[in-house]
JSON list of C-alpha atoms in Angstrom, two decimals:
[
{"chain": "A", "resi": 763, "resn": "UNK", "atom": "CA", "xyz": [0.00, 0.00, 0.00]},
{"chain": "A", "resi": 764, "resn": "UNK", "atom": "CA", "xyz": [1.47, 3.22, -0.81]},
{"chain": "A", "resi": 765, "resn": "UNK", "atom": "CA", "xyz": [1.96, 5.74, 1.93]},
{"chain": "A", "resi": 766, "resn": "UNK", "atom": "CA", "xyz": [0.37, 9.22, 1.88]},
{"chain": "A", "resi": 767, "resn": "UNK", "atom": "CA", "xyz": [1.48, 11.94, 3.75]},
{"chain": "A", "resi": 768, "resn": "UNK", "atom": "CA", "xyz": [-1.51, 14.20, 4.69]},
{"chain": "A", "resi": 769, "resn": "UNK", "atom": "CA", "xyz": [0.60, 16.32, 7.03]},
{"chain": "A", "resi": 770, "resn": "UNK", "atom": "CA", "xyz": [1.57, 19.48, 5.97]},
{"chain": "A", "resi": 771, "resn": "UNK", "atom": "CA", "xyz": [5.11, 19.34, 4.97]},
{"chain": "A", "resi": 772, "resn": "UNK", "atom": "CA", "xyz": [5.52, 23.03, 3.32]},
{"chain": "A", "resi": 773, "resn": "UNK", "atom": "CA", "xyz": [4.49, 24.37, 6.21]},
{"chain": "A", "resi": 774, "resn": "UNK", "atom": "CA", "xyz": [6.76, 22.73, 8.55]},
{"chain": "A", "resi": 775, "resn": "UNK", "atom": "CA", "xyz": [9.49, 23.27, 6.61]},
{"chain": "A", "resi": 776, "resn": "UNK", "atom": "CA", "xyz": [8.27, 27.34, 6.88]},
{"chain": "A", "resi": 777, "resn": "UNK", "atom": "CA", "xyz": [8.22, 26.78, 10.42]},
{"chain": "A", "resi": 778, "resn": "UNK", "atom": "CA", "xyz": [11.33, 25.29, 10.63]},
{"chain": "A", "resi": 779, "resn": "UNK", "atom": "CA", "xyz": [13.01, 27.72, 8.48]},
{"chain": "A", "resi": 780, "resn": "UNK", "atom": "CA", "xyz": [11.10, 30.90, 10.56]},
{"chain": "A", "resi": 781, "resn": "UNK", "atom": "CA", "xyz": [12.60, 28.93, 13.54]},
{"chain": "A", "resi": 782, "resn": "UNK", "atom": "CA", "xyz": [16.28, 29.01, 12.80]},
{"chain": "A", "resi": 783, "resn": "UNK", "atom": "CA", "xyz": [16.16, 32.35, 10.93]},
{"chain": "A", "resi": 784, "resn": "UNK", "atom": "CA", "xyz": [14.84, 34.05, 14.76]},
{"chain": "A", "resi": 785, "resn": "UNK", "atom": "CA", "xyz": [16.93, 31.82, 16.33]},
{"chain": "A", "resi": 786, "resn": "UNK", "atom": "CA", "xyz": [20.03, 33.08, 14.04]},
{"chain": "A", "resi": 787, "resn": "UNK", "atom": "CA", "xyz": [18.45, 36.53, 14.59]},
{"chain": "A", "resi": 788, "resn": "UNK", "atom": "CA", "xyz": [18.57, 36.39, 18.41]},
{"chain": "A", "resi": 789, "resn": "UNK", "atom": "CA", "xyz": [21.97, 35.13, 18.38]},
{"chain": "A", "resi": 790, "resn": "UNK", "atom": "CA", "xyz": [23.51, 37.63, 16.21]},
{"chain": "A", "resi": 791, "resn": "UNK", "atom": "CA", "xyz": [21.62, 40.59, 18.27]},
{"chain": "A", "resi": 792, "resn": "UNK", "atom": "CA", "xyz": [22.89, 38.80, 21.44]},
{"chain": "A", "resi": 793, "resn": "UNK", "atom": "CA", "xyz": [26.37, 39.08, 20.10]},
{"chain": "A", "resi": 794, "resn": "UNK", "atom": "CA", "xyz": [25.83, 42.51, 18.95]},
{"chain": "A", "resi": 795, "resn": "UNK", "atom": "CA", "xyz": [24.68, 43.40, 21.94]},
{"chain": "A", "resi": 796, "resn": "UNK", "atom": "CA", "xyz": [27.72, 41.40, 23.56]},
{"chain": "A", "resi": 797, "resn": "UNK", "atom": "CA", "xyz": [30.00, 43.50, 21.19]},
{"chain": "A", "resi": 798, "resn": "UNK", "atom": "CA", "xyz": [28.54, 46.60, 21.87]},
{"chain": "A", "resi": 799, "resn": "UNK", "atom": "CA", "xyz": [29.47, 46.45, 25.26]},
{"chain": "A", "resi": 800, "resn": "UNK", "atom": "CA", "xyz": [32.60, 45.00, 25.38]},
{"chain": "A", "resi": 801, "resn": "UNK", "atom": "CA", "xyz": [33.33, 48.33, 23.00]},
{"chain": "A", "resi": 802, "resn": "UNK", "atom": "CA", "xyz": [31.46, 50.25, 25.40]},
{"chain": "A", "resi": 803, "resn": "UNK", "atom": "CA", "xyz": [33.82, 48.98, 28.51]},
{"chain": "A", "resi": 804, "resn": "UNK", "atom": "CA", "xyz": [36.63, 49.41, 26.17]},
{"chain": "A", "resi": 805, "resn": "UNK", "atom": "CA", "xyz": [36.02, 53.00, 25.39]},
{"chain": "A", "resi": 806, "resn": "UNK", "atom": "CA", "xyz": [35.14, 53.53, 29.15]},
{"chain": "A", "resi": 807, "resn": "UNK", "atom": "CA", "xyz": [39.12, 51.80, 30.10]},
{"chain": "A", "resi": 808, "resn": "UNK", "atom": "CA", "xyz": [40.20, 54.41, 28.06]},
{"chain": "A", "resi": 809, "resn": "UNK", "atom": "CA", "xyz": [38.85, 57.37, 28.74]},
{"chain": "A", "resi": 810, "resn": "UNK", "atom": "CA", "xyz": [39.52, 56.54, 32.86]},
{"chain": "A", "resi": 811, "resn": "UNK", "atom": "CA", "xyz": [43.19, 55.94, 31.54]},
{"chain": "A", "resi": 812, "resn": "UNK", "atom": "CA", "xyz": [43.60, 58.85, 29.94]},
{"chain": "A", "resi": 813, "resn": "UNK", "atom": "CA", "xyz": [42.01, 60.69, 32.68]},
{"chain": "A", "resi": 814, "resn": "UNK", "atom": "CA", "xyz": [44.80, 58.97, 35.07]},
{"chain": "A", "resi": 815, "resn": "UNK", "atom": "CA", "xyz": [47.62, 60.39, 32.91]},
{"chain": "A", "resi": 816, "resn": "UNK", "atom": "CA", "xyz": [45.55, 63.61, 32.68]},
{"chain": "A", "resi": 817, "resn": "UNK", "atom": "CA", "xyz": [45.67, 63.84, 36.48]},
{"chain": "A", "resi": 818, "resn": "UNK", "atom": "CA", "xyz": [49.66, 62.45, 36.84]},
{"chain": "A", "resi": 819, "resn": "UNK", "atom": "CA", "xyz": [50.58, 65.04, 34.39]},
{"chain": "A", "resi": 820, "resn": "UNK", "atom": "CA", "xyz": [48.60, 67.76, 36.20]},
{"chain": "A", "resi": 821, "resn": "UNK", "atom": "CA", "xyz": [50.20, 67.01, 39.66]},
{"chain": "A", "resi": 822, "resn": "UNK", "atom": "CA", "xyz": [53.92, 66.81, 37.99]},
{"chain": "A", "resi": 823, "resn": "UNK", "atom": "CA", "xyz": [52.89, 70.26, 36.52]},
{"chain": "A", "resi": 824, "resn": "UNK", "atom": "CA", "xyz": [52.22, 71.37, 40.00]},
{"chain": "A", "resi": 825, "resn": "UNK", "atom": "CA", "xyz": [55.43, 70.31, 41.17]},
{"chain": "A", "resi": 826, "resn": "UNK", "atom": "CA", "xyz": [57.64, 71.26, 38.37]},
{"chain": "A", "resi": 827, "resn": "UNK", "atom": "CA", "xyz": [55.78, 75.30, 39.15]},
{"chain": "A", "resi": 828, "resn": "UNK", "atom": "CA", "xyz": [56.66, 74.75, 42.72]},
{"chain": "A", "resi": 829, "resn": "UNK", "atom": "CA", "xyz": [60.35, 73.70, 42.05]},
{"chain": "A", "resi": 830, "resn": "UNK", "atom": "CA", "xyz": [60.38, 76.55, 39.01]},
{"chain": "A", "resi": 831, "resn": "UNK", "atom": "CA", "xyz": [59.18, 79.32, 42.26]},
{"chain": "A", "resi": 832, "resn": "UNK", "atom": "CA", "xyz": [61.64, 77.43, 44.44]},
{"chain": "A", "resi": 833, "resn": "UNK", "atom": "CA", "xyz": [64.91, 78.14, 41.35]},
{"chain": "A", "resi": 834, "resn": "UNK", "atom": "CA", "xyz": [62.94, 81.37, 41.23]},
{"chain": "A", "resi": 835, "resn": "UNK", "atom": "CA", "xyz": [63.73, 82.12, 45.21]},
{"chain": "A", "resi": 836, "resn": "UNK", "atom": "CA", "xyz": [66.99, 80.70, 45.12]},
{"chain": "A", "resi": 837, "resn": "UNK", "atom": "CA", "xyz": [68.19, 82.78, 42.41]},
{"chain": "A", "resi": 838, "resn": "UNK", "atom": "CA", "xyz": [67.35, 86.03, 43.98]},
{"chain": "A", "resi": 839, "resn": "UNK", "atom": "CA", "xyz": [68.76, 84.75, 47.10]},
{"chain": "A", "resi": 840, "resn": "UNK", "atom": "CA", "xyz": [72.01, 84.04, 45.02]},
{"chain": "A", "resi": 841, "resn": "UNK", "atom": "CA", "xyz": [71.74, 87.66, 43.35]},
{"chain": "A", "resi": 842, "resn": "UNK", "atom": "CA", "xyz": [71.37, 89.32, 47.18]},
{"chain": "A", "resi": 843, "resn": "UNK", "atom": "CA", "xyz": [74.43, 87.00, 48.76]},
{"chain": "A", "resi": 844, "resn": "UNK", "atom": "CA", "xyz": [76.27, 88.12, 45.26]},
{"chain": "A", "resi": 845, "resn": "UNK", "atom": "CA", "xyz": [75.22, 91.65, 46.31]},
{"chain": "A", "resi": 846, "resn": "UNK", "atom": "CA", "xyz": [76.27, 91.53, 49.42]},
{"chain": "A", "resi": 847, "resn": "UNK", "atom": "CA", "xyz": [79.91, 89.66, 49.00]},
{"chain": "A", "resi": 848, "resn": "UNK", "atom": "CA", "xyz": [80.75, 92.24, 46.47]},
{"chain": "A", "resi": 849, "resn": "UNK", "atom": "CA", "xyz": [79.78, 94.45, 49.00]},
{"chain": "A", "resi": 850, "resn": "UNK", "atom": "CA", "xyz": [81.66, 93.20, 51.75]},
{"chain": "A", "resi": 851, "resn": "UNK", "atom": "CA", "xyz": [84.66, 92.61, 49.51]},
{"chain": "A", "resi": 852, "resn": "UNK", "atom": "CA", "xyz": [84.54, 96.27, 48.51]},
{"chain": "A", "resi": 853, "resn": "UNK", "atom": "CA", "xyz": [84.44, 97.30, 51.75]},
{"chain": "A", "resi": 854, "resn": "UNK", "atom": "CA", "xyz": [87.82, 95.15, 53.15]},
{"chain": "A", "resi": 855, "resn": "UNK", "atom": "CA", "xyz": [89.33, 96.29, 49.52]},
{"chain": "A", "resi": 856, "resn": "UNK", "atom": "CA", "xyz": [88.99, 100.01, 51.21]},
{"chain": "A", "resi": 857, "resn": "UNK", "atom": "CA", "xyz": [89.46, 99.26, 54.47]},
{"chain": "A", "resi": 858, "resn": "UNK", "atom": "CA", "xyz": [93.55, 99.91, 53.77]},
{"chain": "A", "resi": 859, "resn": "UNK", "atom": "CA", "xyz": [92.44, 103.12, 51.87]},
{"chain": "A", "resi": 860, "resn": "UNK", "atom": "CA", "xyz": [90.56, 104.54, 54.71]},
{"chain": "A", "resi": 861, "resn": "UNK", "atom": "CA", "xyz": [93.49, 104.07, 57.19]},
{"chain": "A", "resi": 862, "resn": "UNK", "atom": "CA", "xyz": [96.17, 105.18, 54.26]},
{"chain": "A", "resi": 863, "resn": "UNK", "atom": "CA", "xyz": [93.72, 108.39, 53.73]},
{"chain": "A", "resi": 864, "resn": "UNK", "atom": "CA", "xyz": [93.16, 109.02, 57.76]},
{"chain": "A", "resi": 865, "resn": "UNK", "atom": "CA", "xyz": [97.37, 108.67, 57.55]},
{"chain": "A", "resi": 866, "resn": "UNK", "atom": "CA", "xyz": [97.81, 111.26, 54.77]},
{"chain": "A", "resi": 867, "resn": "UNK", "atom": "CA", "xyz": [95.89, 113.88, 56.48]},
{"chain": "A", "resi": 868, "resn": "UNK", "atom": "CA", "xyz": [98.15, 113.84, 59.32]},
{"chain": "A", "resi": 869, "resn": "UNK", "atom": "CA", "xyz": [101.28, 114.11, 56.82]},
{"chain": "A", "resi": 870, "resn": "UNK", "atom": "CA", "xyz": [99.67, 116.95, 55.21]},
{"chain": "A", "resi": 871, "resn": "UNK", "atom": "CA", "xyz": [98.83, 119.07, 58.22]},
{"chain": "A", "resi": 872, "resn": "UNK", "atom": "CA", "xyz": [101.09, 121.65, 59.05]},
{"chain": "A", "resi": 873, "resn": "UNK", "atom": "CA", "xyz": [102.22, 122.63, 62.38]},
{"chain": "A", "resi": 874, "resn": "UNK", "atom": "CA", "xyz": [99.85, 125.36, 63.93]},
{"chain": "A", "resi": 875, "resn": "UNK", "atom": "CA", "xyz": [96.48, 124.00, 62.15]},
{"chain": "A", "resi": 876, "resn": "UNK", "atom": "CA", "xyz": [93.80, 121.39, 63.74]},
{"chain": "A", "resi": 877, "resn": "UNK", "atom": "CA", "xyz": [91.13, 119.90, 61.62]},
{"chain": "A", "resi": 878, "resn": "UNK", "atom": "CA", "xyz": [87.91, 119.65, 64.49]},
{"chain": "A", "resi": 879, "resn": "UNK", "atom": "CA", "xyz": [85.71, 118.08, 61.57]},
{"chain": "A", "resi": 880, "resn": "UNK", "atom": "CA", "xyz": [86.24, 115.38, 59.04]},
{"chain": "A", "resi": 881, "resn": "UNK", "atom": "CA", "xyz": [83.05, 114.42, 56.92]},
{"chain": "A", "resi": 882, "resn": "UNK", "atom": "CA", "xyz": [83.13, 112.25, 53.56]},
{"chain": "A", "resi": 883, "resn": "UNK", "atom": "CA", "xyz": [80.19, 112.35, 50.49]},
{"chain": "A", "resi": 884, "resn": "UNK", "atom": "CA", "xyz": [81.40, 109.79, 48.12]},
{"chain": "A", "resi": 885, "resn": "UNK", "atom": "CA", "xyz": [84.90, 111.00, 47.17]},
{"chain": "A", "resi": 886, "resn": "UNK", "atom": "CA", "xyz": [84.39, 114.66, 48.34]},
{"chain": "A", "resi": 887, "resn": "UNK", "atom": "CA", "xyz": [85.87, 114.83, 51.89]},
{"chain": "A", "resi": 888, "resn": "UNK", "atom": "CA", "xyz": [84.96, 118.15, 53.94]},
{"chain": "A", "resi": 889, "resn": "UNK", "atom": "CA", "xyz": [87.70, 119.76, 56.58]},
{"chain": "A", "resi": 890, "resn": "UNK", "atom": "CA", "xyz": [86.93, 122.03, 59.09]},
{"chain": "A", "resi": 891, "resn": "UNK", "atom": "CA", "xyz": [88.88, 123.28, 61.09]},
{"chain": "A", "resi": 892, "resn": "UNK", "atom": "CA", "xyz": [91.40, 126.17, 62.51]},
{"chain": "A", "resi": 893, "resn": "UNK", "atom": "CA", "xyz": [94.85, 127.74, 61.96]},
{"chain": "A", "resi": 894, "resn": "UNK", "atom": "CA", "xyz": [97.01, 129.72, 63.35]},
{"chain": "A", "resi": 895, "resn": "UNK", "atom": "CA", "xyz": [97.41, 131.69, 60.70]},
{"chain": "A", "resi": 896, "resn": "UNK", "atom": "CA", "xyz": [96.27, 132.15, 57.04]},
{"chain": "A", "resi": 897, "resn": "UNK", "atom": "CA", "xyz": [99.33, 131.07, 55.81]},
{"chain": "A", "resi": 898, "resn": "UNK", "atom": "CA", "xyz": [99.54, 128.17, 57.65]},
{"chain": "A", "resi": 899, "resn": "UNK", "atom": "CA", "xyz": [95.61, 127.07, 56.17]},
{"chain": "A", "resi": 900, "resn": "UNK", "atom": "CA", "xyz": [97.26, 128.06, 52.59]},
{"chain": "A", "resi": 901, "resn": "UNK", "atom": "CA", "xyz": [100.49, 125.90, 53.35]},
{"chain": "A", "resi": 902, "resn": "UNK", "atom": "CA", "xyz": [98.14, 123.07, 54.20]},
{"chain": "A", "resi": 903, "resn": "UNK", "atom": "CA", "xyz": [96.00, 123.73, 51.04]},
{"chain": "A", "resi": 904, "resn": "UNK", "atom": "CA", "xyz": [99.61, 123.33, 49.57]},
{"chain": "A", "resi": 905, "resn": "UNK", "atom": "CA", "xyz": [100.22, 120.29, 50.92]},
{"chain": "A", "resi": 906, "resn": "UNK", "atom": "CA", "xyz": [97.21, 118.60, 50.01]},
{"chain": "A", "resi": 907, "resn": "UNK", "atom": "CA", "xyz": [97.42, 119.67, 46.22]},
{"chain": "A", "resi": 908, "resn": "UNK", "atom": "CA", "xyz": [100.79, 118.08, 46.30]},
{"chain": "A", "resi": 909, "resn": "UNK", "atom": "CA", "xyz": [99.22, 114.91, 47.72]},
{"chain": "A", "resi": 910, "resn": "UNK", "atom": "CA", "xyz": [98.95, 111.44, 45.34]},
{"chain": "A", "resi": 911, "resn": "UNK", "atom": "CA", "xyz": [95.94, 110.93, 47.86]},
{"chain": "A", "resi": 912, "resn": "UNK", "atom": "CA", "xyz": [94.07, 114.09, 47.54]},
{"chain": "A", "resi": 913, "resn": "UNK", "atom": "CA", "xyz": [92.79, 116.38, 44.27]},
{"chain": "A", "resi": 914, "resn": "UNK", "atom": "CA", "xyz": [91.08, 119.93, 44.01]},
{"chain": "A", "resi": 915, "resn": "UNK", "atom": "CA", "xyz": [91.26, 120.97, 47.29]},
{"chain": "A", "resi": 916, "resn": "UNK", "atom": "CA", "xyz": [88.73, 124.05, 47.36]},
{"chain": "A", "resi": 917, "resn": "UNK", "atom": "CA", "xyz": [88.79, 126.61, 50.21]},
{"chain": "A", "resi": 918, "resn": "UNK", "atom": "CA", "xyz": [85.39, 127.42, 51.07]},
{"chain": "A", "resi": 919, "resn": "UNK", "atom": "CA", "xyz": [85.31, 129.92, 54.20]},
{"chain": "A", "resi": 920, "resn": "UNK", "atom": "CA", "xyz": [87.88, 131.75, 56.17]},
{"chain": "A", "resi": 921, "resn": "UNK", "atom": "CA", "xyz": [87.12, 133.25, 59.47]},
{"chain": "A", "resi": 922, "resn": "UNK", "atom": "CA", "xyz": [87.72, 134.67, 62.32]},
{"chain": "A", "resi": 923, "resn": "UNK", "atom": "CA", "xyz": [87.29, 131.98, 65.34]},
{"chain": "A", "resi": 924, "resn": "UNK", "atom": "CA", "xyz": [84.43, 133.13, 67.70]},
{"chain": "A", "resi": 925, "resn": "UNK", "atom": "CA", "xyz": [85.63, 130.97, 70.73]},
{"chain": "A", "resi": 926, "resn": "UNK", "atom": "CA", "xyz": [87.27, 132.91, 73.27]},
{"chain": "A", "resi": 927, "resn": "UNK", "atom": "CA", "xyz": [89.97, 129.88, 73.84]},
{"chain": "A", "resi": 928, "resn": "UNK", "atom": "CA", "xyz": [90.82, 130.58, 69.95]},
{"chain": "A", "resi": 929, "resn": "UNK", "atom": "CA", "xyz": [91.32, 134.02, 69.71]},
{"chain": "A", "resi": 930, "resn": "UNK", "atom": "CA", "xyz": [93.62, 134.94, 66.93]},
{"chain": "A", "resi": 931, "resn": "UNK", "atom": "CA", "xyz": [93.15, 131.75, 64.84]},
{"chain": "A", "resi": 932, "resn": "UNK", "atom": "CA", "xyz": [90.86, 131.37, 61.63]},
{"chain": "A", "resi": 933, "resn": "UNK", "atom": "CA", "xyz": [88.37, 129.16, 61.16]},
{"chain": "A", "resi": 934, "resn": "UNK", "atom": "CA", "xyz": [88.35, 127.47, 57.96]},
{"chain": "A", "resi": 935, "resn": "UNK", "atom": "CA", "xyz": [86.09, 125.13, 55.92]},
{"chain": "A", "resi": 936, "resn": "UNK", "atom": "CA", "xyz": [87.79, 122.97, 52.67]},
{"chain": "A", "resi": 937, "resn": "UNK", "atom": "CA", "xyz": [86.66, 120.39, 50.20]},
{"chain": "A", "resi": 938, "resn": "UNK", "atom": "CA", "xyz": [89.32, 117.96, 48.81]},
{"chain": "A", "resi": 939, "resn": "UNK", "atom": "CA", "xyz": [88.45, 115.10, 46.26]},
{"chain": "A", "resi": 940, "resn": "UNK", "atom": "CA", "xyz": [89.80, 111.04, 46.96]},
{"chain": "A", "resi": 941, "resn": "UNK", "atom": "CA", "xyz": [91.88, 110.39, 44.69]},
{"chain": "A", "resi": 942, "resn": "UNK", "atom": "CA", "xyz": [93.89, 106.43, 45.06]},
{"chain": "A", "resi": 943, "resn": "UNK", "atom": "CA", "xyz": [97.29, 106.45, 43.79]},
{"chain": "A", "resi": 944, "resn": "UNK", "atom": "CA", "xyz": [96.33, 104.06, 41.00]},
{"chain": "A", "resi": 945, "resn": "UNK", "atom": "CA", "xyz": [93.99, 106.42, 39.96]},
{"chain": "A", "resi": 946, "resn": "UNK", "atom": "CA", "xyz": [95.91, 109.27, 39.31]},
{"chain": "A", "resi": 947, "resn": "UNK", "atom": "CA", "xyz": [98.53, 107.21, 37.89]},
{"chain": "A", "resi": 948, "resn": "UNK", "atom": "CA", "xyz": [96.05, 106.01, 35.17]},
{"chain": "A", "resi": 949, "resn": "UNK", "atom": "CA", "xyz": [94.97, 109.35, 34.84]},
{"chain": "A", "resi": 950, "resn": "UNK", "atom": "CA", "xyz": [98.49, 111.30, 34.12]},
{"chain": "A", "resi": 951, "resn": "UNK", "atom": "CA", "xyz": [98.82, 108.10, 31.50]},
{"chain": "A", "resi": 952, "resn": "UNK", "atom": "CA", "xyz": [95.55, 108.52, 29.72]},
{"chain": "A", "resi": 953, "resn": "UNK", "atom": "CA", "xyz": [96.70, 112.33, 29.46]},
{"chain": "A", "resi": 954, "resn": "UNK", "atom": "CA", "xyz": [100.26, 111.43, 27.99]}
]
């Protein structure tokens, strides 16, 4: 007897075929999805790791301004102790000069004058003082032309001493410009 299949084959076969094709679509949007994520986390990773280096390079910013302030303090604390060490050496380079100057006013003084002031403004130095006589204050005037220490001495004022213990002498006032020997010697060089 021949067998007969009543059953409707087609549409099982549809069925099937509908089936696999959603089951085929589900997986592929489950992988998607799957995908999609794993990008997702991926992009996330990133972005916090750049955000990391971001951050390190901020802070190493920060400390690289602090130690640029710090080079910043320390060089004008360099620049002041330069300052002052010049200073200082200037100072004990003059310290000889002073005394030689202080020495040269008592080899210049003649007998019967007395200086009773001694002031200095830069390399002016201002005299007072009194003498017996005029010559004597002109004799000194000599001797501090003559001087390798001393230049332009400039009489100011003569007088007549007020104080009753100094009657008879003059009172005088005198400018005189410092002068170093090695000065003047470079001077009377550049002039030859």
């Amino acid at each position: 007897m021949a067998k007969i299949n009543l059953r409707p084959w087609r549409e099982e076969l549809r069925a099937e075929r509908q089936r696999q094709f959603v089951t085929s679509l589900a997986g592929v949007a489950i992988i998607a999805l799957g995908l999609g994520f794993l990008w997702h986390q991926q992009v996330l990773r990133q972005i916090d790791y750049q955000e990391q280096r971001n951050n390190f390079i901020r802070s190493e910013m920060a400390q690289l301004e602090k130690q640029i302030k710090e080079i910043q303090n320390l060089k004008e604390k360099r620049k002041a102790l330069i300052e002052r060490m010049r200073v200082i050496q200037d100072l004990q380079g003059k310290r000889p000069v002073i005394v030689r100057i202080f020495d040269e006013l008592v080899r210049t003084l003649p007998d019967g004058v007395y200086y009773t002031s001694l002031s200095r403004e830069g390399d002016v130095l201002k005299i007072s003082g009194l003498g017996e006589s005029n010559s004597r204050i002109s004799n000194l005037m000599r001797n501090l032309d003559k001087s390798d220490w001393f230049a332009e001495p400039n009489l100011t004022s003569v007088k007549a001493a007020e104080d009753g213990d100094r009657e008879g002498m003059s009172a005088f006032d005198l400018t005189v410009r410092l002068e170093t020997p090695e000065t003047s010697d470079a001077k009377s060089k550049a002039r030859s």
